[in-house]
Amino acid sequence: MSRERRSRVSMGRLMRMMPDLSVETDVAKITPVLLKSRTGEFDLESILFLKLRNFGIIDLGCIGECMNMERLDLSGNNIANLVPLASLRRLLVLNLSANRIASIEAICTCDSLQSLNLAGNLISSVENLQSLKSLRKLENIRLKDNTYDYTNPVCKNFSYRSILLEMFPNIKVLDECISSYFSGERVVGRGSDLYQLCKDIDDIIKAGIYRNGPLPELPDCKPWVEDGFPEIKASNSAIIEEAYKQFSDILHECRLLNNRATHVIGQTERALSIKSMPKEYTV
């Protein structure tokens, strides 16, 4: 075998041995090597955004050394112990959905936290959430996610929402998703106005359909931007990845909502057609 061929073979073996960081893998523990390879940062304290979704993580390892972390996604793992997160005092957004978490007392020191997703865990009672009362900036809590069928045992208590709202008077959003606008689950703020606006629009549309027949088709909409407008290219930035993830979730929720609306409209139309049928009497 020639030297050049041996070199190509060796390089091929080396490439096969290297982990593919573009896909999600199974790792048991977070290590400095993993963090640096995922973010491209040499210093752990320079990491601001991190996504380790569906990595099979059990041990959070050295995650606490990322002292300046602001956004962290650890969803879809096997995490139960949150103690290493206690030092993340600048953390704003934390996604812990779909793990094995029963106690969240460790994150009561993350006093900058604004948004917390705990859907799909093992939180059994409202008392388990008492430790969060010290997080004065917390505005968004999610314990249940109907889109992905994530929940917690505490959600079986029908009064858990009202109890939480009493415990956390500063909470603005609880278990919010796109369909929540139609069930009024946004607690305060503009979301409540949006719910009423959507309801009014929905009533107007239904009235137009049933009283005046089908609504006239609107002309084709013009594009938002002209041809040649600079496009945003995808990158490996954690910020862009998180934006794509959120857009994907919203799109999925919109599809579910559309299917639900189609089903309700179909049921209503069938009910109206039955009522309009003439009654027949047997002699």
mmCIF file of C-alpha atoms in Angstrom:
data_model
loop_
_atom_site.group_PDB
_atom_site.id
_atom_site.type_symbol
_atom_site.label_atom_id
_atom_site.label_comp_id
_atom_site.label_asym_id
_atom_site.label_seq_id
_atom_site.Cartn_x
_atom_site.Cartn_y
_atom_site.Cartn_z
ATOM 1 C CA MET A 1 0.000 0.000 0.000
ATOM 2 C CA SER A 2 1.388 3.373 -0.984
ATOM 3 C CA ARG A 3 2.174 6.035 1.572
ATOM 4 C CA GLU A 4 -0.557 8.298 0.183
ATOM 5 C CA ARG A 5 -3.180 5.557 0.408
ATOM 6 C CA ARG A 6 -2.128 4.657 3.963
ATOM 7 C CA SER A 7 -2.463 8.336 4.862
ATOM 8 C CA ARG A 8 -6.005 8.492 3.452
ATOM 9 C CA VAL A 9 -7.015 5.310 5.295
ATOM 10 C CA SER A 10 -5.603 6.618 8.574
ATOM 11 C CA MET A 11 -7.390 9.918 8.120
ATOM 12 C CA GLY A 12 -10.660 8.081 7.404
ATOM 13 C CA ARG A 13 -10.316 6.030 10.569
ATOM 14 C CA LEU A 14 -9.586 9.160 12.567
ATOM 15 C CA MET A 15 -12.659 10.915 11.208
ATOM 16 C CA ARG A 16 -14.838 7.901 12.087
ATOM 17 C CA MET A 17 -13.478 7.914 15.625
ATOM 18 C CA MET A 18 -14.237 11.609 16.177
ATOM 19 C CA PRO A 19 -17.707 12.370 17.637
ATOM 20 C CA ASP A 20 -20.196 14.043 15.340
ATOM 21 C CA LEU A 21 -21.166 17.160 17.258
ATOM 22 C CA SER A 22 -23.809 18.116 14.729
ATOM 23 C CA VAL A 23 -26.114 15.346 15.954
ATOM 24 C CA GLU A 24 -27.429 14.528 19.370
ATOM 25 C CA THR A 25 -25.531 11.772 21.168
ATOM 26 C CA ASP A 26 -25.670 9.867 24.449
ATOM 27 C CA VAL A 27 -23.373 11.067 27.207
ATOM 28 C CA ALA A 28 -23.775 10.309 30.893
ATOM 29 C CA LYS A 29 -21.962 13.333 32.311
ATOM 30 C CA ILE A 30 -21.303 16.914 31.278
ATOM 31 C CA THR A 31 -17.563 17.519 30.972
ATOM 32 C CA PRO A 32 -15.428 20.535 30.006
ATOM 33 C CA VAL A 33 -14.582 18.812 26.731
ATOM 34 C CA LEU A 34 -18.268 18.430 25.871
ATOM 35 C CA LEU A 35 -19.063 22.036 26.752
ATOM 36 C CA LYS A 36 -16.157 23.461 24.784
ATOM 37 C CA SER A 37 -16.871 21.316 21.741
ATOM 38 C CA ARG A 38 -20.554 22.236 21.722
ATOM 39 C CA THR A 39 -20.053 25.980 22.139
ATOM 40 C CA GLY A 40 -16.634 26.646 20.634
ATOM 41 C CA GLU A 41 -15.672 28.522 23.788
ATOM 42 C CA PHE A 42 -12.311 27.793 25.415
ATOM 43 C CA ASP A 43 -13.272 29.304 28.776
ATOM 44 C CA LEU A 44 -16.363 27.852 30.465
ATOM 45 C CA GLU A 45 -17.187 31.223 31.996
ATOM 46 C CA SER A 46 -17.567 32.649 28.473
ATOM 47 C CA ILE A 47 -20.498 30.331 27.671
ATOM 48 C CA LEU A 48 -23.763 32.278 27.603
ATOM 49 C CA PHE A 49 -26.060 29.927 25.676
ATOM 50 C CA LEU A 50 -26.081 26.132 25.733
ATOM 51 C CA LYS A 51 -28.363 23.458 24.285
ATOM 52 C CA LEU A 52 -27.870 19.815 25.293
ATOM 53 C CA ARG A 53 -31.231 18.389 24.327
ATOM 54 C CA ASN A 54 -31.711 14.594 24.165
ATOM 55 C CA PHE A 55 -28.127 13.760 25.117
ATOM 56 C CA GLY A 56 -28.974 11.078 27.686
ATOM 57 C CA ILE A 57 -27.333 13.182 30.410
ATOM 58 C CA ILE A 58 -27.577 11.889 33.976
ATOM 59 C CA ASP A 59 -24.877 13.895 35.758
ATOM 60 C CA LEU A 60 -24.642 17.674 35.265
ATOM 61 C CA GLY A 61 -20.939 17.492 36.076
ATOM 62 C CA CYS A 62 -19.124 20.811 35.630
ATOM 63 C CA ILE A 63 -22.112 22.821 34.363
ATOM 64 C CA GLY A 64 -21.843 24.989 37.474
ATOM 65 C CA GLU A 65 -18.560 26.426 36.193
ATOM 66 C CA CYS A 66 -20.439 28.274 33.450
ATOM 67 C CA MET A 67 -20.976 31.183 35.809
ATOM 68 C CA ASN A 68 -22.259 33.600 33.141
ATOM 69 C CA MET A 69 -24.780 31.250 31.531
ATOM 70 C CA GLU A 70 -28.011 33.024 30.541
ATOM 71 C CA ARG A 71 -29.970 30.434 28.568
ATOM 72 C CA LEU A 72 -29.783 26.692 29.145
ATOM 73 C CA ASP A 73 -31.711 23.862 27.475
ATOM 74 C CA LEU A 74 -31.329 20.435 29.121
ATOM 75 C CA SER A 75 -34.623 18.969 27.946
ATOM 76 C CA GLY A 76 -35.069 15.308 27.061
ATOM 77 C CA ASN A 77 -32.381 13.854 29.349
ATOM 78 C CA ASN A 78 -32.310 11.684 32.501
ATOM 79 C CA ILE A 79 -31.437 14.405 35.003
ATOM 80 C CA ALA A 80 -32.647 14.124 38.600
ATOM 81 C CA ASN A 81 -30.085 16.096 40.627
ATOM 82 C CA LEU A 82 -30.016 19.868 40.005
ATOM 83 C CA VAL A 83 -27.396 20.830 42.606
ATOM 84 C CA PRO A 84 -24.740 21.826 40.006
ATOM 85 C CA LEU A 85 -27.120 24.517 38.698
ATOM 86 C CA ALA A 86 -27.138 26.377 42.021
ATOM 87 C CA SER A 87 -24.191 28.604 41.030
ATOM 88 C CA LEU A 88 -25.798 29.910 37.823
ATOM 89 C CA ARG A 89 -26.874 33.235 39.298
ATOM 90 C CA ARG A 90 -27.236 34.955 35.888
ATOM 91 C CA LEU A 91 -29.442 32.306 34.331
ATOM 92 C CA LEU A 92 -32.545 33.810 32.689
ATOM 93 C CA VAL A 93 -34.147 30.898 30.830
ATOM 94 C CA LEU A 94 -33.973 27.252 31.920
ATOM 95 C CA ASN A 95 -35.591 24.344 30.060
ATOM 96 C CA LEU A 96 -35.639 21.108 32.092
ATOM 97 C CA SER A 97 -38.602 19.456 30.395
ATOM 98 C CA ALA A 98 -38.733 15.667 29.947
ATOM 99 C CA ASN A 99 -36.304 14.638 32.698
ATOM 100 C CA ARG A 100 -36.630 12.784 36.040
ATOM 101 C CA ILE A 101 -36.742 15.769 38.385
ATOM 102 C CA ALA A 102 -38.696 15.476 41.626
ATOM 103 C CA SER A 103 -36.996 18.235 43.654
ATOM 104 C CA ILE A 104 -36.115 21.727 42.408
ATOM 105 C CA GLU A 105 -34.843 23.218 45.650
ATOM 106 C CA ALA A 106 -31.309 23.499 44.221
ATOM 107 C CA ILE A 107 -32.269 26.222 41.739
ATOM 108 C CA CYS A 108 -33.722 28.586 44.357
ATOM 109 C CA THR A 109 -30.399 30.485 44.213
ATOM 110 C CA CYS A 110 -30.769 31.228 40.484
ATOM 111 C CA ASP A 111 -32.261 34.586 41.391
ATOM 112 C CA SER A 112 -32.141 36.029 37.841
ATOM 113 C CA LEU A 113 -34.396 33.276 36.480
ATOM 114 C CA GLN A 114 -37.356 34.549 34.456
ATOM 115 C CA SER A 115 -38.583 31.471 32.582
ATOM 116 C CA LEU A 116 -38.640 27.863 33.825
ATOM 117 C CA ASN A 117 -39.912 24.823 31.910
ATOM 118 C CA LEU A 118 -40.455 21.757 34.120
ATOM 119 C CA ALA A 119 -43.023 19.936 31.978
ATOM 120 C CA GLY A 120 -42.596 16.177 31.817
ATOM 121 C CA ASN A 121 -40.953 15.536 35.199
ATOM 122 C CA LEU A 122 -41.827 13.910 38.549
ATOM 123 C CA ILE A 123 -42.942 16.901 40.618
ATOM 124 C CA SER A 124 -45.657 15.400 42.774
ATOM 125 C CA SER A 125 -47.139 18.298 44.747
ATOM 126 C CA VAL A 126 -47.404 22.060 44.917
ATOM 127 C CA GLU A 127 -45.290 21.965 48.087
ATOM 128 C CA ASN A 128 -42.342 20.861 45.930
ATOM 129 C CA LEU A 129 -42.507 24.275 44.266
ATOM 130 C CA GLN A 130 -42.362 26.314 47.457
ATOM 131 C CA SER A 131 -38.619 26.881 47.078
ATOM 132 C CA LEU A 132 -39.250 28.932 43.924
ATOM 133 C CA LYS A 133 -40.940 31.687 45.919
ATOM 134 C CA SER A 134 -37.542 33.295 46.445
ATOM 135 C CA LEU A 135 -37.167 33.838 42.680
ATOM 136 C CA ARG A 136 -38.711 37.280 42.449
ATOM 137 C CA LYS A 137 -38.032 37.704 38.727
ATOM 138 C CA LEU A 138 -39.707 34.448 37.716
ATOM 139 C CA GLU A 139 -42.579 35.225 35.329
ATOM 140 C CA ASN A 140 -43.057 32.079 33.261
ATOM 141 C CA ILE A 141 -43.557 28.564 34.668
ATOM 142 C CA ARG A 142 -44.490 25.515 32.645
ATOM 143 C CA LEU A 143 -45.472 22.271 34.348
ATOM 144 C CA LYS A 144 -47.609 20.927 31.529
ATOM 145 C CA ASP A 145 -47.144 20.967 27.762
ATOM 146 C CA ASN A 146 -50.114 19.666 25.789
ATOM 147 C CA THR A 147 -48.231 19.905 22.516
ATOM 148 C CA TYR A 148 -45.791 17.150 23.447
ATOM 149 C CA ASP A 149 -48.010 15.528 26.094
ATOM 150 C CA TYR A 150 -45.616 16.453 28.923
ATOM 151 C CA THR A 151 -46.976 16.780 32.436
ATOM 152 C CA ASN A 152 -46.188 16.271 36.137
ATOM 153 C CA PRO A 153 -48.069 14.321 38.820
ATOM 154 C CA VAL A 154 -48.994 17.629 40.465
ATOM 155 C CA CYS A 155 -51.055 18.538 37.388
ATOM 156 C CA LYS A 156 -53.592 15.856 38.334
ATOM 157 C CA ASN A 157 -54.695 18.235 41.059
ATOM 158 C CA PHE A 158 -57.309 20.342 39.272
ATOM 159 C CA SER A 159 -56.697 23.289 41.589
ATOM 160 C CA TYR A 160 -52.910 23.374 41.156
ATOM 161 C CA ARG A 161 -53.056 26.421 38.879
ATOM 162 C CA SER A 162 -55.022 28.552 41.321
ATOM 163 C CA ILE A 163 -52.730 27.452 44.156
ATOM 164 C CA LEU A 164 -49.644 28.390 42.156
ATOM 165 C CA LEU A 165 -51.071 31.785 41.289
ATOM 166 C CA GLU A 166 -51.570 32.463 44.979
ATOM 167 C CA MET A 167 -48.049 31.285 45.765
ATOM 168 C CA PHE A 168 -46.468 33.335 42.969
ATOM 169 C CA PRO A 169 -48.383 36.611 42.531
ATOM 170 C CA ASN A 170 -45.773 37.885 40.033
ATOM 171 C CA ILE A 171 -46.298 35.025 37.592
ATOM 172 C CA LYS A 172 -47.552 36.240 34.204
ATOM 173 C CA VAL A 173 -47.595 32.984 32.233
ATOM 174 C CA LEU A 174 -48.463 29.490 33.443
ATOM 175 C CA ASP A 175 -48.357 26.466 31.126
ATOM 176 C CA GLU A 176 -48.669 28.752 28.108
ATOM 177 C CA CYS A 177 -48.747 27.526 24.524
ATOM 178 C CA ILE A 178 -50.399 28.789 21.337
ATOM 179 C CA SER A 179 -53.687 27.081 22.174
ATOM 180 C CA SER A 180 -53.564 28.670 25.621
ATOM 181 C CA TYR A 181 -54.774 31.910 24.090
ATOM 182 C CA PHE A 182 -58.095 30.148 23.508
ATOM 183 C CA SER A 183 -58.277 28.705 27.007
ATOM 184 C CA GLY A 184 -57.181 31.853 28.807
ATOM 185 C CA GLU A 185 -54.079 30.336 30.424
ATOM 186 C CA ARG A 186 -52.019 33.506 30.136
ATOM 187 C CA VAL A 187 -52.516 35.005 33.559
ATOM 188 C CA VAL A 188 -51.993 38.739 33.104
ATOM 189 C CA GLY A 189 -50.731 41.226 30.575
ATOM 190 C CA ARG A 190 -51.277 41.531 26.855
ATOM 191 C CA GLY A 191 -51.969 37.821 26.493
ATOM 192 C CA SER A 192 -55.349 38.277 28.164
ATOM 193 C CA ASP A 193 -56.221 40.987 25.634
ATOM 194 C CA LEU A 194 -55.039 38.741 22.818
ATOM 195 C CA TYR A 195 -57.308 35.969 24.061
ATOM 196 C CA GLN A 196 -60.334 38.273 23.921
ATOM 197 C CA LEU A 197 -59.294 39.606 20.516
ATOM 198 C CA CYS A 198 -58.914 36.077 19.099
ATOM 199 C CA LYS A 199 -62.285 35.134 20.544
ATOM 200 C CA ASP A 200 -63.963 38.158 18.947
ATOM 201 C CA ILE A 201 -62.355 37.432 15.582
ATOM 202 C CA ASP A 202 -63.383 33.796 15.824
ATOM 203 C CA ASP A 203 -67.001 34.794 16.535
ATOM 204 C CA ILE A 204 -67.017 37.209 13.592
ATOM 205 C CA ILE A 205 -65.632 34.571 11.221
ATOM 206 C CA LYS A 206 -68.186 31.989 12.344
ATOM 207 C CA ALA A 207 -70.998 34.513 11.983
ATOM 208 C CA GLY A 208 -69.830 35.333 8.464
ATOM 209 C CA ILE A 209 -69.672 31.681 7.472
ATOM 210 C CA TYR A 210 -73.079 30.671 8.749
ATOM 211 C CA ARG A 211 -75.107 33.802 7.974
ATOM 212 C CA ASN A 212 -73.642 35.065 4.718
ATOM 213 C CA GLY A 213 -72.188 31.910 3.240
ATOM 214 C CA PRO A 214 -68.469 31.395 2.568
ATOM 215 C CA LEU A 215 -66.271 34.432 3.031
ATOM 216 C CA PRO A 216 -64.855 35.962 -0.180
ATOM 217 C CA GLU A 217 -61.314 35.003 -1.042
ATOM 218 C CA LEU A 218 -58.727 37.697 -0.438
ATOM 219 C CA PRO A 219 -56.211 38.657 -3.137
ATOM 220 C CA ASP A 220 -52.732 37.212 -2.923
ATOM 221 C CA CYS A 221 -50.632 38.925 -0.302
ATOM 222 C CA LYS A 222 -47.476 40.708 -1.310
ATOM 223 C CA PRO A 223 -44.170 39.451 0.074
ATOM 224 C CA TRP A 224 -42.944 41.152 3.217
ATOM 225 C CA VAL A 225 -39.593 41.986 1.662
ATOM 226 C CA GLU A 226 -38.479 42.642 -1.884
ATOM 227 C CA ASP A 227 -36.378 40.278 -3.952
ATOM 228 C CA GLY A 228 -32.718 40.494 -3.191
ATOM 229 C CA PHE A 229 -33.256 41.434 0.440
ATOM 230 C CA PRO A 230 -30.408 39.978 2.528
ATOM 231 C CA GLU A 231 -31.293 36.583 3.956
ATOM 232 C CA ILE A 232 -30.329 35.325 7.389
ATOM 233 C CA LYS A 233 -28.217 32.234 6.951
ATOM 234 C CA ALA A 234 -28.318 29.412 9.468
ATOM 235 C CA SER A 235 -25.349 29.133 11.759
ATOM 236 C CA ASN A 236 -24.172 27.023 14.643
ATOM 237 C CA SER A 237 -24.916 29.804 17.100
ATOM 238 C CA ALA A 238 -26.875 28.630 20.104
ATOM 239 C CA ILE A 239 -29.099 31.688 19.771
ATOM 240 C CA ILE A 240 -30.085 30.797 16.207
ATOM 241 C CA GLU A 241 -30.624 27.150 17.148
ATOM 242 C CA GLU A 242 -32.898 28.152 20.000
ATOM 243 C CA ALA A 243 -34.852 30.468 17.679
ATOM 244 C CA TYR A 244 -35.305 27.622 15.183
ATOM 245 C CA LYS A 245 -36.449 25.325 17.992
ATOM 246 C CA GLN A 246 -39.007 27.828 19.241
ATOM 247 C CA PHE A 247 -40.280 28.423 15.711
ATOM 248 C CA SER A 248 -40.607 24.671 15.182
ATOM 249 C CA ASP A 249 -42.573 24.326 18.416
ATOM 250 C CA ILE A 250 -44.886 27.175 17.454
ATOM 251 C CA LEU A 251 -45.428 25.681 13.996
ATOM 252 C CA HIS A 252 -46.272 22.325 15.558
ATOM 253 C CA GLU A 253 -48.742 23.952 17.933
ATOM 254 C CA CYS A 254 -50.340 25.857 15.054
ATOM 255 C CA ARG A 255 -50.871 22.620 13.159
ATOM 256 C CA LEU A 256 -52.500 21.020 16.188
ATOM 257 C CA LEU A 257 -54.705 24.064 16.651
ATOM 258 C CA ASN A 258 -55.685 24.014 12.967
ATOM 259 C CA ASN A 259 -56.633 20.331 13.168
ATOM 260 C CA ARG A 260 -58.662 21.007 16.307
ATOM 261 C CA ALA A 261 -60.442 23.946 14.669
ATOM 262 C CA THR A 262 -61.227 21.871 11.558
ATOM 263 C CA HIS A 263 -62.701 19.149 13.740
ATOM 264 C CA VAL A 264 -64.879 21.597 15.696
ATOM 265 C CA ILE A 265 -66.104 23.302 12.522
ATOM 266 C CA GLY A 266 -66.944 19.915 11.017
ATOM 267 C CA GLN A 267 -68.921 18.915 14.113
ATOM 268 C CA THR A 268 -70.789 22.217 14.121
ATOM 269 C CA GLU A 269 -71.688 21.968 10.439
ATOM 270 C CA ARG A 270 -72.983 18.414 10.918
ATOM 271 C CA ALA A 271 -75.041 19.507 13.913
ATOM 272 C CA LEU A 272 -76.555 22.406 11.935
ATOM 273 C CA SER A 273 -77.363 20.161 8.979
ATOM 274 C CA ILE A 274 -79.166 17.708 11.265
ATOM 275 C CA LYS A 275 -81.244 20.518 12.810
ATOM 276 C CA SER A 276 -82.218 21.829 9.377
ATOM 277 C CA MET A 277 -83.466 18.424 8.153
ATOM 278 C CA PRO A 278 -87.306 18.175 7.978
ATOM 279 C CA LYS A 279 -88.870 15.846 10.534
ATOM 280 C CA GLU A 280 -90.524 12.687 9.192
ATOM 281 C CA TYR A 281 -93.494 11.047 10.883
ATOM 282 C CA THR A 282 -94.438 7.430 10.511
ATOM 283 C CA VAL A 283 -98.159 6.735 9.993
#
